[in-house]
Amino acid sequence: FKCTTAGQIVIMGFNTYRTFKKPLPERINVVIDRNCNEPSGANKNIAENKFNFFSSLEDALDYFSCIKFSEKKIFLIGGAKLFNYAFSKNLINGKIYETVFNCNFSEAATFIDPVSEKWKILSAKKLGENSCLFVRKKKGSADSFPTEINTPLNFQDNPASL
């Protein structure tokens, strides 16, 4: 995760932001907060190693689609509401880095819906005794990936998927 997202843009929902003690280093950290009162558009003062707030995922994606950030990749890193919203609005058109754990997360509050069959597996790699990383792309999509997503998942009902 660290190597993949270093130097890039990571977008998180407000509940995920509340779990962080500080921004992830060497990244542009973006928080989606419906109650955000900060300026939007060109008035934004974006910086690495601080939390940058936007009122909607669409506003953030629009802002970072400008030429100034064209060399950066965008990663959605959580939480479940943000992932499910992005899938429901068809905002994800790149790769998915999906980590699947063969563990019981009894204290976890929410999980995202399983990735649909619209996404084909490009590669799979065992990360350890109880986890795998799948890289997926949308079936029928071009090979350019302007948006990327990192999704830690728990498929408790399907440990055989490892």
Short mmCIF file of C-alpha atoms in Angstrom, two decimals:
data_model
loop_
_atom_site.label_atom_id
_atom_site.label_comp_id
_atom_site.label_asym_id
_atom_site.label_seq_id
_atom_site.Cartn_x
_atom_site.Cartn_y
_atom_site.Cartn_z
CA PHE A 1 0.00 0.00 0.00
CA LYS A 2 2.70 2.47 0.98
CA CYS A 3 4.78 1.91 -2.17
CA THR A 4 1.73 1.99 -4.43
CA THR A 5 0.25 5.22 -3.05
CA ALA A 6 3.41 7.23 -2.19
CA GLY A 7 3.53 10.49 -4.14
CA GLN A 8 -0.09 10.07 -5.25
CA ILE A 9 -3.55 11.29 -4.16
CA VAL A 10 -5.48 9.28 -1.55
CA ILE A 11 -9.17 10.04 -1.01
CA MET A 12 -11.00 8.90 2.11
CA GLY A 13 -14.40 9.38 3.66
CA PHE A 14 -14.93 11.32 6.87
CA ASN A 15 -15.19 8.24 9.13
CA THR A 16 -11.92 6.86 7.75
CA TYR A 17 -10.28 10.26 8.30
CA ARG A 18 -11.34 10.15 11.97
CA THR A 19 -9.30 6.94 12.43
CA PHE A 20 -6.06 8.64 11.32
CA LYS A 21 -3.92 10.44 13.88
CA LYS A 22 -2.13 12.33 11.10
CA PRO A 23 -2.08 12.44 7.28
CA LEU A 24 -0.33 9.66 5.39
CA PRO A 25 3.16 10.97 4.58
CA GLU A 26 4.31 11.74 1.02
CA ARG A 27 0.73 11.81 -0.32
CA ILE A 28 -1.97 14.35 -1.01
CA ASN A 29 -4.57 13.33 1.61
CA VAL A 30 -8.15 14.21 0.64
CA VAL A 31 -11.13 13.92 2.97
CA ILE A 32 -14.72 13.92 1.71
CA ASP A 33 -16.86 15.78 4.25
CA ARG A 34 -20.43 16.80 3.38
CA ASN A 35 -20.16 19.61 5.94
CA CYS A 36 -16.99 21.07 4.42
CA ASN A 37 -17.02 24.88 4.29
CA GLU A 38 -13.61 25.31 2.68
CA PRO A 39 -13.34 27.03 -0.72
CA SER A 40 -13.57 24.89 -3.83
CA GLY A 41 -12.03 25.09 -7.27
CA ALA A 42 -8.99 27.26 -7.92
CA ASN A 43 -9.18 28.76 -4.41
CA LYS A 44 -8.02 25.50 -2.84
CA ASN A 45 -4.57 25.44 -1.24
CA ILE A 46 -3.63 21.77 -1.75
CA ALA A 47 -0.53 20.36 -0.05
CA GLU A 48 1.07 17.02 0.73
CA ASN A 49 1.24 15.81 4.32
CA LYS A 50 -1.93 17.63 5.42
CA PHE A 51 -5.64 16.84 5.20
CA ASN A 52 -7.38 18.57 2.28
CA PHE A 53 -11.20 18.70 2.54
CA PHE A 54 -13.83 18.54 -0.22
CA SER A 55 -17.61 18.49 0.12
CA SER A 56 -18.13 15.67 -2.42
CA LEU A 57 -16.23 12.94 -4.23
CA GLU A 58 -17.21 14.51 -7.55
CA ASP A 59 -15.71 17.87 -6.50
CA ALA A 60 -12.45 16.19 -5.53
CA LEU A 61 -12.25 14.14 -8.74
CA ASP A 62 -13.02 17.25 -10.84
CA TYR A 63 -10.37 19.27 -9.01
CA PHE A 64 -7.65 16.64 -9.41
CA SER A 65 -8.44 16.03 -13.08
CA CYS A 66 -6.77 19.34 -13.98
CA ILE A 67 -3.41 19.44 -15.76
CA LYS A 68 -1.57 20.39 -12.54
CA PHE A 69 -2.26 16.90 -11.14
CA SER A 70 -2.30 14.93 -14.42
CA GLU A 71 0.77 12.89 -13.42
CA LYS A 72 -0.82 11.75 -10.15
CA LYS A 73 -2.94 8.65 -9.65
CA ILE A 74 -6.02 8.78 -7.44
CA PHE A 75 -6.67 6.07 -4.85
CA LEU A 76 -9.91 5.72 -2.89
CA ILE A 77 -8.83 4.19 0.42
CA GLY A 78 -12.08 3.95 2.38
CA GLY A 79 -14.46 3.65 3.93
CA ALA A 80 -17.37 1.50 2.90
CA LYS A 81 -19.74 4.43 2.24
CA LEU A 82 -17.22 6.06 -0.11
CA PHE A 83 -16.57 2.82 -2.01
CA ASN A 84 -20.24 1.94 -2.34
CA TYR A 85 -21.09 5.49 -3.46
CA ALA A 86 -18.29 5.48 -6.07
CA PHE A 87 -19.46 2.12 -7.44
CA SER A 88 -23.13 3.20 -7.50
CA LYS A 89 -22.30 6.38 -9.45
CA ASN A 90 -19.91 4.55 -11.81
CA LEU A 91 -17.03 6.84 -10.77
CA ILE A 92 -14.40 4.11 -10.81
CA ASN A 93 -12.97 3.50 -14.27
CA GLY A 94 -9.48 2.23 -13.58
CA LYS A 95 -7.91 -0.58 -11.63
CA ILE A 96 -8.95 -1.97 -8.28
CA TYR A 97 -6.30 -3.12 -5.85
CA GLU A 98 -8.36 -5.50 -3.71
CA THR A 99 -6.85 -7.09 -0.63
CA VAL A 100 -8.82 -10.13 0.55
CA PHE A 101 -8.31 -11.43 4.07
CA ASN A 102 -9.14 -14.96 5.21
CA CYS A 103 -9.83 -13.76 8.76
CA ASN A 104 -12.72 -12.90 11.03
CA PHE A 105 -13.02 -9.15 11.64
CA SER A 106 -15.58 -9.33 14.44
CA GLU A 107 -14.95 -5.73 15.55
CA ALA A 108 -15.13 -4.18 12.08
CA ALA A 109 -18.10 -1.86 11.70
CA THR A 110 -18.79 -2.10 7.95
CA PHE A 111 -17.66 -3.84 4.82
CA ILE A 112 -18.09 -2.87 1.20
CA ASP A 113 -20.20 -4.90 -1.16
CA PRO A 114 -18.18 -7.59 -2.96
CA VAL A 115 -16.65 -6.42 -6.22
CA SER A 116 -19.01 -7.29 -9.03
CA GLU A 117 -18.40 -9.60 -11.95
CA LYS A 118 -17.97 -6.49 -14.14
CA TRP A 119 -14.33 -6.46 -12.99
CA LYS A 120 -11.91 -9.09 -14.29
CA ILE A 121 -8.82 -10.18 -12.38
CA LEU A 122 -5.57 -9.12 -14.04
CA SER A 123 -3.28 -10.61 -11.39
CA ALA A 124 -3.33 -12.25 -7.98
CA LYS A 125 -0.53 -12.39 -5.42
CA LYS A 126 -0.41 -14.08 -2.04
CA LEU A 127 0.64 -11.49 0.55
CA GLY A 128 0.94 -13.72 3.59
CA GLU A 129 -0.64 -16.66 5.34
CA ASN A 130 -4.11 -15.10 5.36
CA SER A 131 -4.30 -12.55 2.54
CA CYS A 132 -4.13 -12.07 -1.21
CA LEU A 133 -3.94 -9.00 -3.45
CA PHE A 134 -6.05 -9.00 -6.61
CA VAL A 135 -5.60 -6.38 -9.30
CA ARG A 136 -8.78 -5.98 -11.36
CA LYS A 137 -9.90 -3.86 -14.28
CA LYS A 138 -13.36 -3.18 -15.60
CA LYS A 139 -14.30 -5.63 -18.34
CA GLY A 140 -14.27 -3.92 -21.73
CA SER A 141 -12.33 -0.87 -20.51
CA ALA A 142 -9.27 0.54 -22.24
CA ASP A 143 -5.82 -0.12 -20.86
CA SER A 144 -5.43 3.43 -19.53
CA PHE A 145 -6.35 3.75 -15.86
CA PRO A 146 -6.95 7.36 -14.81
CA THR A 147 -8.52 6.43 -11.45
CA GLU A 148 -7.44 3.71 -9.07
CA ILE A 149 -8.94 2.35 -5.87
CA ASN A 150 -7.50 0.45 -2.94
CA THR A 151 -10.10 -1.70 -1.22
CA PRO A 152 -9.36 -3.77 1.86
CA LEU A 153 -12.13 -6.37 1.94
CA ASN A 154 -13.24 -9.24 4.12
CA PHE A 155 -14.95 -12.13 2.37
CA GLN A 156 -15.84 -14.13 5.47
CA ASP A 157 -18.26 -16.27 3.50
CA ASN A 158 -15.73 -17.22 0.82
CA PRO A 159 -12.31 -18.05 2.33
CA ALA A 160 -11.75 -20.44 -0.56
CA SER A 161 -11.20 -17.39 -2.77
CA LEU A 162 -7.67 -17.27 -1.40
#
